[in-house]
Short mmCIF file of C-alpha atoms and ligand atoms in Angstrom, two decimals:
data_model
loop_
_atom_site.label_atom_id
_atom_site.label_comp_id
_atom_site.label_asym_id
_atom_site.label_seq_id
_atom_site.Cartn_x
_atom_site.Cartn_y
_atom_site.Cartn_z
CA MET A 1 143.57 138.76 35.05
CA PRO A 2 143.87 137.64 31.42
CA ILE A 3 147.19 138.32 29.78
CA THR A 4 147.20 140.94 27.06
CA HIS A 5 149.96 142.47 25.04
CA ALA A 6 148.87 145.86 26.39
CA ALA A 7 149.23 144.74 30.00
CA HIS A 8 152.70 143.42 29.29
CA SER A 9 153.72 146.63 27.62
CA ALA A 10 152.54 148.48 30.72
CA TYR A 11 154.92 146.45 32.87
CA ARG A 12 157.70 146.89 30.36
CA SER A 13 157.59 150.66 30.65
CA LEU A 14 158.36 150.31 34.36
CA PHE A 15 161.89 149.16 33.50
CA VAL A 16 165.11 150.85 32.47
CA GLY A 17 166.72 150.02 29.17
CA THR A 18 164.26 147.56 27.68
CA GLU A 19 164.09 149.48 24.39
CA ILE A 20 167.80 150.29 24.06
CA PRO A 21 169.08 148.97 20.73
CA ILE A 22 172.04 146.63 20.68
CA PRO A 23 174.08 145.57 17.63
CA LEU A 24 173.67 142.22 15.90
CA LEU A 25 176.34 140.33 13.97
CA ASN A 26 175.01 141.66 10.65
CA GLY A 27 175.31 145.26 11.87
CA ASP A 28 171.59 145.81 12.45
CA LEU A 29 170.40 147.32 15.70
CA GLN A 30 167.49 145.99 17.71
CA PRO A 31 166.24 146.17 21.30
CA TYR A 32 167.83 143.49 23.46
CA ILE A 33 165.53 140.65 24.43
CA ASN A 34 166.63 139.56 27.86
CA LEU A 35 165.58 136.02 28.70
CA ASP A 36 168.23 135.56 31.36
CA ASN A 37 166.33 136.89 34.32
CA ALA A 38 167.14 133.93 36.54
CA ALA A 39 170.72 135.21 36.49
CA SER A 40 170.08 138.91 36.95
CA THR A 41 167.44 141.46 36.14
CA PRO A 42 167.33 145.00 34.74
CA ALA A 43 166.51 147.90 37.04
CA LEU A 44 163.05 149.22 37.64
CA ARG A 45 162.53 152.87 36.80
CA LEU A 46 161.42 153.47 40.35
CA VAL A 47 164.79 152.13 41.48
CA GLN A 48 166.63 154.49 39.16
CA ASP A 49 164.45 157.46 40.14
CA THR A 50 164.81 156.71 43.84
CA ILE A 51 168.58 156.47 43.58
CA ASP A 52 168.67 159.74 41.61
CA ALA A 53 166.53 161.46 44.24
CA PHE A 54 168.49 160.03 47.16
CA LEU A 55 172.02 160.49 45.83
CA PRO A 56 172.25 164.23 46.59
CA TYR A 57 171.53 163.36 50.23
CA TYR A 58 173.85 160.36 50.38
CA SER A 59 176.20 160.40 53.34
CA SER A 60 177.60 158.14 56.06
CA VAL A 61 175.12 156.04 58.00
CA HIS A 62 174.78 155.27 61.70
CA ARG A 63 177.63 157.25 63.18
CA GLY A 64 177.23 160.61 61.47
CA THR A 65 175.44 163.46 63.20
CA GLY A 66 174.71 165.82 60.29
CA TYR A 67 171.39 166.01 58.48
CA LYS A 68 172.58 164.01 55.49
CA SER A 69 173.88 161.28 57.77
CA GLN A 70 170.58 161.21 59.56
CA ILE A 71 168.55 160.94 56.38
CA SER A 72 170.92 158.27 55.03
CA THR A 73 170.56 156.28 58.24
CA PHE A 74 166.80 156.70 58.04
CA ALA A 75 166.77 155.46 54.43
CA TYR A 76 169.00 152.48 55.24
CA GLU A 77 166.91 151.40 58.23
CA HIS A 78 163.70 151.99 56.29
CA ALA A 79 165.05 149.59 53.65
CA ARG A 80 165.68 146.99 56.33
CA GLN A 81 162.08 147.30 57.48
CA SER A 82 160.86 146.99 53.88
CA VAL A 83 162.71 143.71 53.42
CA LEU A 84 161.32 142.33 56.69
CA ASN A 85 157.79 143.31 55.68
CA PHE A 86 158.18 141.98 52.14
CA LEU A 87 159.20 138.57 53.47
CA GLY A 88 156.48 138.45 56.14
CA ALA A 89 159.08 138.41 58.90
CA ASP A 90 158.34 139.52 62.44
CA PRO A 91 160.89 142.20 63.46
CA ALA A 92 160.56 141.09 67.10
CA GLU A 93 161.76 137.63 66.13
CA HIS A 94 163.69 138.10 62.90
CA THR A 95 166.52 140.36 61.90
CA CYS A 96 167.52 141.51 58.43
CA ILE A 97 171.25 141.47 57.73
CA PHE A 98 172.25 143.20 54.53
CA GLY A 99 175.13 141.85 52.50
CA LYS A 100 176.23 141.49 48.93
CA ASN A 101 173.96 138.72 47.67
CA THR A 102 172.48 135.32 48.46
CA THR A 103 175.85 133.60 48.24
CA GLU A 104 177.30 135.86 50.91
CA ALA A 105 174.15 135.50 53.02
CA ILE A 106 174.29 131.69 52.99
CA ASN A 107 178.00 131.68 53.75
CA LYS A 108 177.33 133.95 56.70
CA LEU A 109 174.61 131.66 58.00
CA ALA A 110 176.91 128.67 57.59
CA ARG A 111 179.55 130.39 59.72
CA ARG A 112 177.08 131.74 62.31
CA PHE A 113 174.67 128.83 62.66
CA PRO A 114 174.62 127.38 66.19
CA PHE A 115 175.61 123.79 65.39
CA THR A 116 176.09 121.66 68.49
CA PRO A 117 178.00 118.40 68.87
CA GLY A 118 175.66 115.61 67.81
CA ARG A 119 173.29 118.00 66.03
CA ASP A 120 175.38 119.24 63.19
CA VAL A 121 173.99 117.72 59.98
CA VAL A 122 172.68 119.96 57.21
CA LEU A 123 170.04 118.43 55.00
CA THR A 124 170.10 120.04 51.60
CA SER A 125 169.17 118.61 48.20
CA GLY A 126 170.48 117.60 44.81
CA MET A 127 168.65 120.47 43.10
CA GLU A 128 170.45 123.34 44.81
CA HIS A 129 172.43 126.16 43.30
CA HIS A 130 176.06 125.68 44.38
CA SER A 131 175.60 128.63 46.73
CA ASN A 132 173.21 126.60 48.88
CA ASP A 133 175.39 123.50 48.85
CA LEU A 134 179.11 124.31 48.97
CA PRO A 135 178.98 126.63 52.02
CA TRP A 136 177.44 123.75 54.01
CA ARG A 137 179.90 121.15 52.73
CA LYS A 138 182.74 123.39 53.86
CA ILE A 139 181.41 123.70 57.42
CA THR A 140 179.76 120.44 58.38
CA GLN A 141 178.34 117.08 57.36
CA THR A 142 175.99 117.77 54.46
CA VAL A 143 173.42 115.27 53.28
CA HIS A 144 171.64 115.62 49.94
CA VAL A 145 168.00 114.69 49.57
CA GLY A 146 167.39 112.79 46.32
CA LEU A 147 165.27 113.84 43.38
CA THR A 148 162.60 112.35 41.18
CA PRO A 149 163.74 111.53 37.63
CA ASP A 150 162.26 114.78 36.28
CA GLY A 151 164.11 116.80 38.92
CA ARG A 152 161.64 117.47 41.71
CA LEU A 153 162.59 117.15 45.34
CA ASP A 154 161.84 113.59 46.44
CA GLU A 155 159.84 114.27 49.58
CA ILE A 156 159.80 110.60 50.49
CA ASP A 157 163.58 110.67 50.52
CA PHE A 158 163.40 113.89 52.54
CA ASP A 159 161.33 112.10 55.21
CA ARG A 160 163.63 109.10 55.05
CA LYS A 161 166.80 111.14 55.54
CA LEU A 162 165.24 113.24 58.27
CA SER A 163 164.46 110.11 60.27
CA GLN A 164 167.71 108.34 59.28
CA PHE A 165 169.64 111.24 60.85
CA ASN A 166 167.13 111.45 63.63
CA GLY A 167 168.07 114.15 66.13
CA LYS A 168 171.23 115.03 64.20
CA VAL A 169 169.79 117.36 61.58
CA ALA A 170 170.43 120.92 62.72
CA LEU A 171 169.29 122.68 59.58
CA VAL A 172 167.33 121.95 56.45
CA ALA A 173 168.71 124.17 53.67
CA ILE A 174 166.44 123.99 50.63
CA THR A 175 165.80 126.21 47.68
CA GLY A 176 162.43 127.88 47.42
CA ALA A 177 162.56 127.47 43.63
CA SER A 178 165.05 125.91 41.26
CA ASN A 179 167.13 128.17 39.07
CA VAL A 180 167.20 125.41 36.43
CA THR A 181 163.71 123.94 36.17
CA GLY A 182 161.70 126.57 38.05
CA PHE A 183 160.28 123.83 40.29
CA LEU A 184 158.84 125.17 43.54
CA ASN A 185 159.49 123.38 46.78
CA ARG A 186 156.79 123.10 49.44
CA ILE A 187 158.92 125.02 51.90
CA HIS A 188 156.31 125.41 54.62
CA ILE A 189 155.55 121.70 54.63
CA LEU A 190 159.26 120.94 54.78
CA ALA A 191 159.54 123.54 57.56
CA GLU A 192 156.93 121.76 59.65
CA LYS A 193 158.74 118.47 59.24
CA ALA A 194 162.11 120.05 60.01
CA HIS A 195 160.78 121.70 63.17
CA HIS A 196 159.09 118.49 64.25
CA ALA A 197 162.52 116.83 64.00
CA GLY A 198 164.08 119.61 66.10
CA ALA A 199 165.83 121.26 63.13
CA GLN A 200 165.58 124.76 61.71
CA ILE A 201 165.06 125.65 58.05
CA LEU A 202 166.65 127.99 55.54
CA ALA A 203 164.76 128.69 52.33
CA ASP A 204 167.10 129.98 49.64
CA CYS A 205 164.70 132.40 47.99
CA ALA A 206 167.07 133.94 45.44
CA GLN A 207 164.81 132.65 42.66
CA LEU A 208 161.50 132.62 44.47
CA ALA A 209 161.41 136.16 45.83
CA PRO A 210 161.00 138.03 42.50
CA HIS A 211 158.06 135.83 41.52
CA ARG A 212 156.05 134.73 44.56
CA LYS A 213 154.82 136.07 47.86
CA ILE A 214 156.94 134.84 50.75
CA ASP A 215 155.63 134.69 54.28
CA MET A 216 158.21 133.65 56.86
CA GLY A 217 155.64 133.66 59.66
CA SER A 218 156.00 133.82 63.40
CA LEU A 219 158.34 131.43 65.20
CA ASN A 220 155.27 130.05 67.02
CA ASP A 221 153.93 128.73 63.75
CA PRO A 222 155.36 125.24 63.12
CA ALA A 223 155.49 126.04 59.40
CA HIS A 224 157.56 129.23 59.82
CA LEU A 225 160.82 129.81 58.00
CA ASP A 226 163.81 130.41 60.27
CA TYR A 227 166.00 131.95 57.56
CA VAL A 228 165.44 133.36 54.09
CA THR A 229 168.09 134.66 51.69
CA VAL A 230 167.48 136.97 48.74
CA SER A 231 169.43 138.90 46.10
CA ALA A 232 168.19 142.34 45.04
CA HIS A 233 169.84 142.06 41.61
CA LYS A 234 167.36 139.30 40.79
CA MET A 235 164.52 141.57 41.95
CA TYR A 236 165.11 144.49 39.60
CA ALA A 237 167.46 146.40 41.92
CA PRO A 238 170.96 145.60 40.66
CA PHE A 239 172.94 147.70 43.13
CA GLY A 240 174.91 144.99 44.92
CA THR A 241 172.71 144.11 47.87
CA GLY A 242 171.25 140.93 49.24
CA ALA A 243 169.75 140.01 52.57
CA LEU A 244 169.83 137.26 55.14
CA VAL A 245 166.65 137.44 57.15
CA GLY A 246 166.76 135.12 60.09
CA ARG A 247 166.01 134.41 63.72
CA ARG A 248 167.33 137.14 65.99
CA ASP A 249 168.29 134.60 68.66
CA THR A 250 170.85 133.05 66.29
CA PHE A 251 172.57 136.38 65.71
CA GLU A 252 172.26 137.58 69.32
CA VAL A 253 174.94 135.12 70.37
CA GLY A 254 178.43 134.30 69.21
CA ASP A 255 181.16 136.28 67.57
CA PRO A 256 180.51 137.86 64.19
CA ASP A 257 182.04 135.93 61.31
CA MET A 258 183.57 139.17 60.12
CA PRO A 259 184.49 141.47 63.01
CA GLY A 260 185.22 145.12 62.42
CA GLY A 261 183.76 148.61 62.52
CA GLY A 262 180.10 148.78 63.42
CA THR A 263 179.92 145.29 64.94
CA VAL A 264 180.65 146.33 68.52
CA GLU A 265 179.10 148.00 71.52
CA ILE A 266 182.43 148.73 73.19
CA VAL A 267 186.05 147.78 72.70
CA THR A 268 188.94 148.01 75.15
CA LEU A 269 192.42 146.66 74.62
CA GLN A 270 191.38 143.66 76.67
CA ASP A 271 187.77 143.12 75.76
CA VAL A 272 185.04 143.42 73.13
CA VAL A 273 181.30 143.57 73.64
CA TRP A 274 179.52 142.80 70.42
CA ALA A 275 176.56 144.84 69.20
CA GLU A 276 173.03 143.50 69.02
CA PRO A 277 171.73 142.17 65.68
CA PRO A 278 171.84 143.14 62.93
CA ASP A 279 174.86 145.41 63.58
CA ARG A 280 176.95 142.54 64.93
CA ASP A 281 176.82 140.97 61.49
CA GLU A 282 177.25 144.02 59.28
CA ALA A 283 180.91 144.88 59.50
CA GLY A 284 182.19 148.02 57.84
CA SER A 285 180.36 150.72 55.95
CA PRO A 286 177.21 149.26 54.40
CA ASN A 287 175.95 149.50 50.87
CA THR A 288 173.38 152.19 51.55
CA LEU A 289 172.53 152.76 47.88
CA GLY A 290 171.99 149.04 47.42
CA ALA A 291 169.56 148.96 50.32
CA VAL A 292 167.71 152.04 49.07
CA ALA A 293 167.45 150.48 45.61
CA PHE A 294 166.19 147.25 47.11
CA ALA A 295 163.47 149.07 49.06
CA ALA A 296 162.36 150.89 45.91
CA ALA A 297 162.07 147.59 44.03
CA ILE A 298 160.03 146.13 46.87
CA LYS A 299 157.73 149.13 46.79
CA GLN A 300 157.13 148.60 43.08
CA LEU A 301 156.63 144.84 43.37
CA ASP A 302 154.19 145.38 46.24
CA ALA A 303 152.29 147.97 44.21
CA ILE A 304 151.92 145.58 41.29
CA GLY A 305 151.11 142.68 43.61
CA MET A 306 152.97 139.39 43.73
CA ASP A 307 149.82 137.52 42.71
CA HIS A 308 149.57 139.54 39.50
CA ILE A 309 153.25 138.96 38.82
CA ALA A 310 152.87 135.22 39.33
CA GLU A 311 149.81 135.12 37.11
CA HIS A 312 151.41 137.03 34.26
CA GLU A 313 154.59 135.02 34.35
CA ALA A 314 152.62 131.78 34.42
CA GLN A 315 150.86 132.85 31.26
CA LEU A 316 154.15 133.73 29.59
CA THR A 317 155.51 130.34 30.62
CA ALA A 318 152.47 128.44 29.37
CA TYR A 319 152.67 130.31 26.06
CA ALA A 320 156.38 129.50 25.70
CA LEU A 321 155.90 125.82 26.59
CA ARG A 322 153.07 125.47 24.08
CA LYS A 323 155.19 126.99 21.34
CA LEU A 324 158.35 125.08 22.21
CA ALA A 325 156.40 121.82 22.09
CA LYS A 326 155.68 122.48 18.41
CA ILE A 327 159.37 122.62 17.50
CA PRO A 328 160.61 119.13 16.73
CA ARG A 329 163.78 117.80 18.32
CA ILE A 330 163.73 120.19 21.26
CA ARG A 331 163.82 118.52 24.61
CA ILE A 332 162.49 120.44 27.59
CA TYR A 333 163.72 119.38 31.02
CA GLY A 334 161.66 119.50 34.20
CA ASP A 335 157.95 120.02 33.56
CA ALA A 336 156.96 120.74 29.96
CA ASP A 337 153.21 120.83 30.63
CA PRO A 338 151.75 124.30 29.93
CA GLY A 339 148.75 123.36 32.06
CA ARG A 340 150.94 123.41 35.15
CA ALA A 341 152.73 126.67 34.34
CA ASN A 342 151.28 128.31 37.43
CA GLN A 343 152.92 125.69 39.64
CA ARG A 344 156.47 126.59 38.66
CA LEU A 345 158.56 129.61 37.73
CA GLY A 346 159.17 130.85 34.19
CA VAL A 347 162.54 129.18 33.91
CA ILE A 348 162.73 126.74 31.00
CA PRO A 349 165.78 124.56 30.39
CA PHE A 350 166.00 122.84 27.01
CA GLU A 351 168.30 121.18 24.55
CA MET A 352 168.22 121.19 20.77
CA GLU A 353 169.10 117.82 19.34
CA GLY A 354 172.37 117.80 17.42
CA ILE A 355 173.43 121.36 18.29
CA SER A 356 175.62 122.29 21.23
CA HIS A 357 173.86 124.33 23.88
CA PHE A 358 176.84 126.70 23.68
CA LEU A 359 176.18 127.28 19.99
CA VAL A 360 172.43 127.77 20.39
CA ALA A 361 173.06 130.40 23.08
CA ALA A 362 175.72 132.11 20.98
CA VAL A 363 173.58 132.34 17.84
CA LEU A 364 170.60 133.61 19.86
CA GLY A 365 172.79 136.38 21.20
CA TYR A 366 174.84 137.37 18.17
CA GLU A 367 172.23 137.03 15.45
CA PHE A 368 168.89 137.47 17.19
CA GLY A 369 169.73 139.81 20.08
CA ILE A 370 168.30 137.35 22.59
CA GLY A 371 170.16 136.87 25.86
CA VAL A 372 169.88 133.42 27.42
CA ARG A 373 172.31 131.31 29.36
CA SER A 374 173.75 127.92 28.57
CA GLY A 375 175.74 125.36 30.50
CA CYS A 376 175.12 124.06 34.01
CA PHE A 377 173.82 127.19 35.76
CA CYS A 378 175.90 126.75 38.94
CA ALA A 379 174.04 123.52 39.64
CA HIS A 380 176.33 120.78 38.31
CA PRO A 381 174.89 117.87 40.33
CA TYR A 382 171.36 118.85 39.30
CA ILE A 383 172.22 119.08 35.60
CA LEU A 384 173.94 115.69 35.65
CA HIS A 385 170.82 114.28 37.28
CA LEU A 386 168.45 115.87 34.75
CA LEU A 387 170.59 114.69 31.85
CA GLY A 388 170.61 111.20 33.35
CA LEU A 389 174.38 110.73 33.05
CA THR A 390 175.80 107.57 34.57
CA THR A 391 178.60 107.91 37.11
CA GLN A 392 181.02 106.69 34.47
CA GLU A 393 179.81 109.27 31.95
CA ALA A 394 179.97 112.01 34.57
CA ASP A 395 183.53 110.95 35.44
CA ASN A 396 184.56 111.05 31.79
CA VAL A 397 183.10 114.52 31.41
CA ARG A 398 184.87 115.65 34.55
CA ASN A 399 188.22 114.35 33.38
CA THR A 400 187.91 115.94 29.94
CA MET A 401 186.97 119.26 31.47
CA LEU A 402 189.81 119.10 33.98
CA ALA A 403 192.14 118.44 31.03
CA GLY A 404 191.08 121.84 29.69
CA ASP A 405 188.49 120.79 27.12
CA LYS A 406 184.96 122.05 27.73
CA SER A 407 183.84 121.78 24.12
CA HIS A 408 181.54 118.85 24.85
CA MET A 409 180.52 119.91 28.33
CA PRO A 410 176.99 118.68 28.98
CA GLY A 411 174.46 121.37 29.64
CA MET A 412 171.29 123.04 28.49
CA VAL A 413 170.00 126.34 27.24
CA ARG A 414 167.92 128.24 29.76
CA ALA A 415 165.30 130.86 28.98
CA SER A 416 164.03 132.64 32.07
CA PHE A 417 161.31 135.25 32.16
CA GLY A 418 160.87 138.42 34.14
CA LEU A 419 157.90 140.60 34.80
CA TYR A 420 158.64 142.89 31.84
CA ASN A 421 158.95 140.17 29.18
CA THR A 422 156.26 140.06 26.54
CA LEU A 423 154.63 137.50 24.31
CA GLU A 424 156.58 139.13 21.48
CA ASP A 425 159.81 138.28 23.29
CA ILE A 426 158.76 134.66 23.35
CA ASP A 427 157.69 134.75 19.70
CA ALA A 428 161.15 136.08 18.86
CA LEU A 429 162.78 133.24 20.78
CA ILE A 430 160.65 130.63 19.06
CA ASP A 431 161.30 132.05 15.57
CA ALA A 432 165.01 132.17 16.30
CA LEU A 433 165.09 128.57 17.55
CA ILE A 434 163.27 127.37 14.45
CA ARG A 435 165.81 129.14 12.27
CA ILE A 436 168.74 127.82 14.27
CA GLN A 437 167.38 124.34 13.95
CA ARG A 438 167.18 124.78 10.19
CA ARG A 439 170.75 126.09 10.32
CA GLU A 440 169.49 129.39 8.97
CA PHE A 441 172.13 131.44 10.66
CA THR A 442 174.84 133.32 8.91
CA GLY A 443 177.83 133.47 11.27
CA ARG A 444 180.80 131.15 11.03
CA TYR A 445 181.39 130.15 14.59
CA THR A 446 184.51 128.83 16.25
CA GLN A 447 184.53 127.28 19.67
CA GLU A 448 187.00 128.15 22.40
CA LYS A 449 187.99 124.80 23.86
CA SER A 450 188.84 126.06 27.32
CA THR A 451 185.42 127.67 27.89
CA GLY A 452 183.19 125.94 25.36
CA ALA A 453 181.88 129.32 24.17
CA PHE A 454 181.31 130.00 20.47
CA GLU A 455 182.19 133.29 18.79
CA PRO A 456 181.42 134.26 15.20
CA GLU A 457 184.18 135.33 12.86
CA GLY A 458 184.28 139.07 12.29
CA TRP A 459 182.62 140.04 15.56
CA VAL A 460 184.19 143.31 16.59
CA PRO A 461 182.05 144.78 19.33
CA SER A 462 182.24 148.52 19.81
CA PHE A 463 181.34 148.77 23.45
CA GLU A 464 182.51 152.37 23.59
CA LYS A 465 179.32 153.34 21.74
CA SER A 466 177.21 151.98 24.60
CA TYR A 467 179.44 152.35 27.63
CA PRO A 468 180.21 155.96 28.48
CA LEU A 469 183.58 155.50 30.24
CA THR A 470 185.35 154.14 27.17
CA GLY A 471 186.26 156.01 24.05
CA THR A 472 186.72 159.33 25.81
CA GLU A 473 190.42 159.05 26.72
C1 LIG B 1 168.55 129.41 43.73
C2 LIG B 1 169.74 130.30 43.80
N1 LIG B 1 170.43 130.40 44.93
C3 LIG B 1 171.49 131.19 45.06
C4 LIG B 1 171.94 131.94 44.00
C5 LIG B 1 173.13 132.83 44.18
O1 LIG B 1 172.72 134.15 44.08
P1 LIG B 1 173.80 135.32 44.00
O2 LIG B 1 174.59 135.07 42.78
O3 LIG B 1 172.97 136.55 43.95
O4 LIG B 1 174.61 135.23 45.23
C6 LIG B 1 171.27 131.87 42.79
C7 LIG B 1 171.76 132.63 41.61
O5 LIG B 1 171.43 132.35 40.49
C8 LIG B 1 170.14 131.04 42.68
O6 LIG B 1 169.46 130.95 41.55
#
């Protein structure tokens, strides 16, 4: 389907708040241009409408007997089924455990994974978000697969490490897509190799799920995914829910990592019998509204079609890469080729020669109303790799930062696109970057050493105008 401005506008109207004006440094108002979708996304209208419609019926789930409890339980369990279907999981073999987000989901898996003596290595990679690296380091021996110079997973090194730790790798924990470069990993091919080596595989799909169809497959299929983690706030349902979808047999055994209400079948003063999955791993009262919101987002994404979403975002990405290439002294990391935009996500990390990434991000926000992110994106090892810092340089940076000075912290600016972004959003980014490069911005910025962030003189935000709970006391 060819991209058109009209088609993009149609998607835009499916979202809440895209046209809300926000103030700029010069006092003007303009609609916010959110290019920070890899971090979090705005809500779909269907999510808002569903929450509005459900809220009058909201009540306790699972243990209540009244009508509202029954409908709330129905809605919560329906959401669980939606997530399983969306990820192509087989409910006979997989369970969906709701939690806060991907970080919580991966930490849970790290605590619940059935490591055995001698088979306790986790093979992850140098391109992971910290959330798919640190939980493993805390629990067991964690080995990082190397990367190609441009930041792709080095599959030759993957094979090498898998055979080097022959029989010892219990789990391959790899991102489905990078939150820095948007590179996609061939998760089903890696899954086949992992299974062949007797290991299981987790695909961290926090980035992938909003943009691509995911099909976990049956456990009989050698290319199946054993575990997938997702965050609803990156999928246009920012109500505090994420999911760990994984093999039932893993969660049928062992103690829950967090015992408490709802995790048991029966408790005596002497004994506890744990509940079956997923209840065993969902302690306490769940986030029912989060699950309902998540299901609504899934319904909308399914209705649009993940293939259409991928196609539209690829065209946005190609358009942005073509335009960025025309701006001198901008360096794009990862893959800058617009011709391959459909083989990656719309996440573009770049640097502007001679201007701190912190400053570029600040000016974009304060003077152009464009939200991006700058820094290391919770992927420090990956950023150091992409920037090509030597160990000595990385050490120097580390020491300066630990001494409380982040003003020269290495990093990049990241623009990341969502389904509702338009070609006009990208035009606005490009125009703003050209002006920043020409130093055509008006604010006088000072940098806070301890954070690295820049703030313009005279910026007095009046949040009470936008946020209803302030200004009324
Ligand atoms: C690839 C990847 N994994 C994990 C996470 C963590 O997600 P959350 O903050 O929702 O826990 C992120 C967040 O940006 C991510 O991009």
